[in-house]
XYZ file of C-alpha atoms in Angstrom:
443
model
C 0.000 0.000 0.000
C 1.257 3.458 -0.899
C 2.196 5.859 1.872
C -0.237 8.756 1.979
C 2.564 11.320 2.088
C 4.224 10.012 -1.090
C 4.037 11.546 -4.552
C 2.984 8.120 -5.857
C -0.097 8.224 -3.611
C -1.041 11.698 -4.864
C -0.483 10.706 -8.502
C -2.612 7.593 -8.114
C -5.429 9.573 -6.472
C -5.247 12.248 -9.174
C -5.384 9.584 -11.882
C -8.581 8.189 -10.369
C -10.092 11.694 -10.307
C -9.049 12.422 -13.904
C -10.566 9.101 -14.953
C -13.927 10.109 -13.469
C -13.845 13.491 -15.206
C -13.222 11.666 -18.475
C -16.379 9.692 -17.730
C -18.398 12.894 -17.257
C -18.112 13.762 -13.553
C -17.273 17.277 -12.411
C -13.849 17.403 -10.778
C -15.096 18.373 -7.270
C -17.400 15.354 -7.256
C -14.659 13.133 -8.643
C -12.303 14.240 -5.885
C -14.991 13.680 -3.263
C -15.389 10.137 -4.542
C -11.641 9.537 -4.378
C -11.396 10.938 -0.858
C -14.224 8.753 0.401
C -12.873 5.470 -0.932
C -13.210 2.844 1.772
C -10.053 1.483 3.308
C -7.911 4.437 2.250
C -6.430 6.767 4.856
C -6.616 10.238 3.331
C -5.284 12.867 5.738
C -5.765 16.567 4.845
C -2.249 16.989 3.443
C -2.721 14.015 1.121
C -6.082 15.343 -0.010
C -4.469 18.657 -0.840
C -1.775 16.945 -2.904
C -4.301 14.857 -4.856
C -6.410 17.936 -5.515
C -3.413 19.967 -6.669
C -2.262 17.327 -9.155
C -5.811 16.824 -10.433
C -6.301 20.524 -11.130
C -2.875 20.791 -12.770
C -3.718 17.915 -15.066
C -7.056 19.458 -16.072
C -5.221 22.661 -17.021
C -2.739 20.700 -19.162
C -5.004 18.017 -20.611
C -4.906 19.252 -24.201
C -1.122 19.151 -24.222
C -0.654 15.793 -22.513
C -3.332 14.155 -24.669
C -1.447 15.300 -27.753
C 1.816 13.993 -26.302
C 0.303 10.597 -25.550
C -0.918 10.180 -29.117
C 2.747 10.369 -30.142
C 4.274 8.457 -27.237
C 1.663 5.683 -27.191
C -0.324 5.709 -30.465
C -2.442 2.825 -29.212
C -4.364 4.268 -26.262
C -3.027 2.730 -23.015
C -5.502 0.455 -21.279
C -7.147 0.278 -18.859
C -8.330 3.922 -18.887
C -6.840 4.542 -15.429
C -3.413 3.840 -16.942
C -4.003 6.559 -19.524
C -5.042 8.901 -16.717
C -1.899 8.140 -14.701
C 0.274 8.887 -17.728
C -1.582 12.202 -18.155
C -0.765 13.124 -14.560
C 2.872 12.126 -14.987
C 3.284 14.019 -18.250
C 1.676 17.082 -16.706
C 4.314 17.169 -13.980
C 7.318 16.681 -16.267
C 6.132 18.834 -19.180
C 5.276 21.930 -17.117
C 7.970 24.189 -15.734
C 7.572 26.098 -12.488
C 5.569 29.234 -13.314
C 2.451 31.134 -12.369
C 0.562 28.301 -14.081
C 2.211 25.709 -11.858
C 4.146 27.214 -8.934
C 5.715 23.960 -7.760
C 7.959 21.941 -10.057
C 8.905 18.314 -9.432
C 12.132 16.552 -10.280
C 11.441 14.727 -13.537
C 13.171 11.475 -12.583
C 11.357 11.436 -9.246
C 8.059 11.790 -11.089
C 8.905 8.837 -13.339
C 9.882 6.676 -10.390
C 6.758 7.581 -8.429
C 4.507 7.022 -11.438
C 5.910 3.499 -11.789
C 5.348 2.930 -8.070
C 1.761 4.157 -8.389
C 1.116 1.795 -11.307
C 2.646 -1.154 -9.454
C 0.340 -0.531 -6.475
C -2.827 -0.859 -8.544
C -3.916 -4.321 -9.636
C -5.369 -2.896 -12.851
C -2.071 -1.253 -13.830
C 0.630 -3.410 -12.272
C 1.169 -5.276 -15.541
C 1.985 -2.001 -17.300
C 4.520 -0.456 -14.915
C 7.227 -1.063 -17.527
C 5.177 0.838 -20.079
C 4.758 3.780 -17.677
C 8.517 3.898 -17.223
C 9.169 3.659 -20.975
C 6.652 6.316 -22.015
C 7.740 8.905 -19.470
C 11.455 8.325 -20.037
C 11.000 8.575 -23.779
C 9.365 11.948 -23.257
C 12.369 13.122 -21.235
C 14.748 11.991 -23.991
C 12.746 13.565 -26.805
C 11.187 16.434 -24.907
C 12.266 19.313 -27.174
C 11.156 17.733 -30.439
C 7.917 16.379 -28.982
C 6.939 19.690 -27.431
C 7.773 21.584 -30.595
C 5.584 19.177 -32.533
C 2.502 19.154 -30.283
C 2.511 22.888 -29.625
C 1.585 23.432 -33.249
C -1.852 22.098 -32.356
C -4.201 24.761 -30.887
C -5.716 22.341 -28.360
C -2.244 21.477 -27.069
C -0.943 25.043 -27.101
C -3.938 26.569 -25.297
C -5.224 23.501 -23.417
C -8.835 23.934 -24.506
C -11.067 22.041 -26.961
C -10.802 23.460 -30.476
C -14.469 24.569 -30.497
C -13.834 26.624 -27.335
C -10.784 28.315 -28.861
C -12.672 29.109 -32.078
C -15.638 30.512 -30.134
C -13.340 32.709 -28.067
C -11.643 34.042 -31.211
C -14.938 34.977 -32.847
C -16.482 36.435 -29.685
C -13.474 38.386 -28.416
C -11.202 39.071 -31.411
C -9.135 41.575 -29.390
C -8.844 39.723 -26.092
C -9.192 36.014 -26.949
C -5.551 35.163 -26.224
C -5.607 36.997 -22.881
C -8.811 35.218 -21.867
C -7.545 31.759 -22.786
C -4.277 32.371 -20.948
C -6.091 33.700 -17.873
C -8.178 30.537 -17.722
C -5.032 28.458 -17.319
C -3.759 30.377 -14.303
C -4.443 29.512 -10.708
C -6.950 32.064 -9.371
C -6.023 34.368 -6.504
C -7.496 33.927 -3.049
C -9.839 36.854 -2.526
C -11.749 37.293 0.714
C -14.921 39.165 1.559
C -14.713 40.955 4.898
C -17.888 40.655 6.967
C -18.757 44.298 7.564
C -21.120 43.309 10.404
C -18.195 41.948 12.395
C -15.197 44.087 11.434
C -13.805 46.578 8.910
C -11.500 46.057 5.957
C -8.760 48.090 7.678
C -9.039 46.091 10.884
C -9.051 42.807 9.005
C -5.978 43.775 6.983
C -4.226 44.421 10.301
C -5.337 40.989 11.505
C -3.880 39.390 8.388
C -0.634 41.294 8.854
C -0.383 40.049 12.431
C -0.585 36.517 11.002
C 2.229 37.354 8.533
C -0.161 37.337 5.574
C 0.239 40.091 3.015
C -2.958 41.359 1.402
C -4.460 44.419 -0.251
C -7.947 45.855 -0.587
C -9.443 45.284 -4.062
C -13.081 46.257 -3.536
C -15.512 47.686 -1.015
C -15.363 44.564 1.140
C -12.716 42.598 -0.754
C -9.100 41.834 0.115
C -6.757 39.717 -1.987
C -4.083 37.574 -0.355
C -0.619 37.746 -1.842
C -0.244 33.990 -1.275
C -3.202 31.613 -1.123
C -3.551 29.517 2.033
C -5.853 26.674 3.116
C -9.182 27.946 4.397
C -8.422 26.671 7.894
C -5.499 29.114 8.080
C -7.548 32.213 7.232
C -7.674 34.359 10.379
C -11.191 34.587 11.772
C -12.724 32.416 9.066
C -14.330 29.948 11.461
C -15.747 32.878 13.448
C -17.304 34.438 10.347
C -15.015 37.459 9.994
C -14.346 36.683 6.326
C -15.447 34.459 3.461
C -13.715 33.308 0.304
C -15.324 35.066 -2.671
C -14.003 36.413 -5.964
C -13.811 40.204 -6.232
C -16.076 40.197 -9.282
C -18.709 38.140 -7.476
C -18.782 40.698 -4.670
C -20.345 43.352 -6.912
C -23.827 41.843 -6.628
C -24.717 43.172 -3.183
C -23.907 46.802 -3.960
C -25.689 46.721 -7.340
C -28.963 45.659 -5.716
C -29.057 48.840 -3.586
C -30.409 47.026 -0.534
C -32.277 48.851 2.213
C -33.193 47.618 5.681
C -36.545 45.840 5.806
C -36.618 44.793 2.164
C -37.958 41.417 1.105
C -35.237 39.853 -1.071
C -34.917 36.643 -3.096
C -31.598 34.989 -3.933
C -32.571 32.490 -6.619
C -30.238 29.590 -7.503
C -28.489 30.562 -4.272
C -26.206 27.621 -3.440
C -23.581 27.481 -2.047
C -24.629 30.756 -0.438
C -21.739 33.138 -0.985
C -23.899 35.927 -2.377
C -26.640 35.205 0.180
C -24.148 35.837 2.953
C -23.002 39.079 1.367
C -26.587 40.345 0.984
C -27.251 39.683 4.662
C -24.001 41.367 5.676
C -25.009 44.467 3.701
C -28.452 45.233 5.169
C -31.125 43.954 7.566
C -33.298 42.213 4.999
C -35.877 39.430 4.885
C -33.982 37.025 2.621
C -35.268 33.894 0.917
C -32.483 31.691 -0.471
C -33.812 29.337 -3.143
C -32.196 26.287 -4.714
C -33.596 23.173 -6.366
C -31.208 20.777 -4.624
C -31.828 19.975 -0.957
C -28.208 18.934 -0.476
C -27.031 22.282 -1.790
C -29.461 24.019 0.551
C -27.491 22.385 3.367
C -24.363 24.136 2.081
C -26.149 27.495 2.297
C -27.198 26.711 5.862
C -23.625 25.850 6.856
C -22.240 29.050 5.345
C -24.846 31.267 6.987
C -24.390 29.536 10.341
C -20.664 30.315 10.234
C -21.488 33.956 9.519
C -24.121 33.989 12.302
C -26.773 35.060 9.804
C -30.131 33.602 8.882
C -32.466 33.363 5.899
C -35.526 31.403 4.822
C -33.988 28.423 3.023
C -36.319 27.064 0.358
C -35.994 24.061 -1.908
C -37.742 24.762 -5.190
C -37.498 25.193 -8.943
C -36.904 28.772 -10.071
C -38.811 28.074 -13.310
C -42.136 27.595 -11.483
C -44.104 29.119 -8.594
C -44.892 26.019 -6.541
C -42.586 27.157 -3.707
C -43.671 30.840 -3.693
C -46.066 32.238 -1.073
C -47.412 34.892 -3.452
C -45.846 37.846 -1.645
C -43.669 39.838 -4.040
C -40.016 40.727 -3.514
C -38.413 44.175 -3.476
C -35.157 42.819 -4.893
C -34.291 39.624 -6.758
C -30.834 38.230 -7.415
C -30.963 35.784 -10.315
C -27.590 34.030 -10.551
C -28.773 31.676 -13.276
C -27.359 28.342 -14.510
C -24.787 28.673 -17.282
C -21.792 26.979 -18.891
C -19.513 28.589 -16.269
C -17.038 29.515 -19.001
C -16.079 32.627 -17.020
C -14.789 30.645 -14.016
C -12.801 28.042 -15.919
C -9.619 28.974 -14.063
C -11.315 27.809 -10.846
C -12.918 24.795 -12.517
C -10.567 23.707 -15.317
C -12.564 20.518 -15.871
C -15.449 22.587 -17.285
C -13.729 23.067 -20.627
C -13.507 19.301 -21.129
C -17.040 18.559 -19.873
C -18.949 21.200 -21.816
C -20.137 20.870 -25.413
C -20.797 23.727 -27.811
C -24.541 23.047 -27.758
C -24.711 23.469 -23.973
C -24.779 27.261 -24.220
C -28.055 27.351 -26.171
C -29.706 24.799 -23.885
C -28.702 26.663 -20.721
C -29.731 30.007 -22.213
C -33.221 28.603 -22.792
C -33.423 27.443 -19.166
C -32.141 30.782 -17.869
C -34.722 32.687 -19.904
C -37.487 30.625 -18.286
C -36.085 31.399 -14.842
C -35.804 35.136 -15.492
C -39.340 35.421 -16.900
C -40.756 33.481 -13.955
C -38.910 35.530 -11.316
C -39.911 38.819 -12.948
C -43.532 38.081 -12.047
C -42.508 37.893 -8.369
C -40.993 41.397 -8.320
C -42.849 44.446 -6.988
C -43.410 47.425 -9.269
C -40.321 49.653 -9.165
C -38.356 46.709 -7.750
C -34.983 45.634 -9.106
C -33.805 42.319 -10.527
C -30.092 41.641 -10.952
C -29.264 39.088 -13.636
C -25.889 37.427 -13.035
C -24.109 34.718 -14.945
C -20.534 33.423 -14.890
C -20.430 32.812 -18.639
C -18.321 34.537 -21.276
C -20.644 33.519 -24.117
C -22.994 36.375 -25.214
C -25.840 33.936 -25.839
C -25.968 33.434 -22.076
C -25.132 37.004 -21.071
C -25.619 40.168 -23.158
C -27.949 38.616 -25.738
C -29.947 37.060 -22.904
C -30.202 40.408 -21.089
C -31.318 42.273 -24.203
C -33.956 39.672 -25.067
C -35.263 39.642 -21.487
C -35.630 43.428 -21.395
C -37.523 43.393 -24.688
C -39.899 40.578 -23.663
C -40.758 42.152 -20.322
C -40.489 45.893 -21.061
C -37.891 45.982 -18.279
C -35.979 49.199 -17.669
C -32.262 48.491 -17.860
C -30.120 50.302 -15.308
C -26.333 50.887 -15.281
C -24.339 47.760 -14.417
C -20.841 46.470 -15.242
C -21.920 44.138 -18.044
C -19.301 41.560 -18.989
C -16.232 41.197 -16.767
C -13.268 39.707 -18.637
C -10.537 37.931 -16.601
C -7.180 39.606 -17.097
C -8.706 42.591 -18.916
C -9.097 45.984 -17.260
C -12.609 47.436 -17.081
C -13.299 50.588 -19.135
C -12.291 53.786 -17.370
C -14.895 54.911 -14.874
C -16.428 51.443 -14.532
C -15.808 49.453 -11.353
C -12.634 51.401 -10.748
C -11.763 49.446 -7.605
C -12.055 46.057 -9.302
C -8.671 44.430 -10.060
C -8.014 42.753 -13.402
C -7.622 39.484 -11.534
C -11.294 38.537 -11.263
C -13.659 35.934 -12.666
C -15.621 36.353 -15.881
C -19.051 37.326 -14.561
C -21.792 39.246 -16.324
C -24.168 41.722 -14.640
C -27.376 43.265 -15.953
C -29.706 45.250 -13.668
C -33.398 45.837 -14.393
C -36.143 47.907 -12.802
C -39.781 46.930 -13.116
C -41.918 49.829 -14.316
C -45.071 50.857 -12.471
């Protein structure tokens, strides 16, 4: 049995996670499945190592797939063997950089990959092949890399359809956006204004030898990311992890004490918490998954805040009591193309047709929620997609269908691209790719 603190253990766990993503599972669920395997001792440090290697591999999958077609033209079987080789090639084909801060000794990686294969009954027969494939890459690295990097999917580490869509949608910024999606995201925190101030919390971070800077009204960005358990005051609700771009929602809704507010599609509750930190409101947090409702409850309990947690479908009214809301936050389902740096598996799980299907669902949600809004009330439409079909085109069509009055809002946030002058001046370039459209319901 592999030692849990070994690189071989982490590589084997990552291979199992990659295998599940290949079969259609989202990476967080795949990792959860790996961590819960019976009979396997998975201490926190080992979990972190498995997660790190899994995310690295997702960000490099286009390149390592192309390499494997040259190094092993006949796809290695069983599939877990192919996944292990992907993990190994990721570690020895990526230099230490912002994309991958920690580099591993190449020969150590080869040795540990062989050890990982030998420990698994399904791969033990192929440990010699693992050794041969990885060592051949080391011998022929320059020529192999030069060859595969001619392929767009290998160069950018995205499916070709995604690259082509980005080119046509953002002809000026497509390269910046693709590159940004391959970087590890920063750790940005939201300071709970009910419990402390940004200045006081920055001092608290400094006392813990953590460098940070303010990047929004309630947002601070850590210079170096740390595990959540090390964030000062996190357990006590002083701060939450939330992207700077995602923190714009609360201020855009212009909340006032006493308002009745709906956060639709609310799980896991990050925006719900921010709304409650901003004003004394009567909040209903809606989600169609009871298990995800539990996540909202856990987050609000940590923040010492409360809301009416409701399980229901945002496309119908079965859950609604008939009393209209003053404000509605509609963070609708989407392809999540704007948060691919946080969820690098998305690019490999999505299909081009998904955008149209999700846009249809989102339109149903928006039209349904609009009927629940008081006259002169405001609805904030949010999506974390970069595709206009799900964002700007959706907003324009919604306004036309419902005679909604469109109010000033940031529109599309592009990761790595500065906002136009005078727009969200405090927002750093290092944010997720969210879209905001704000509407007022006429009398």
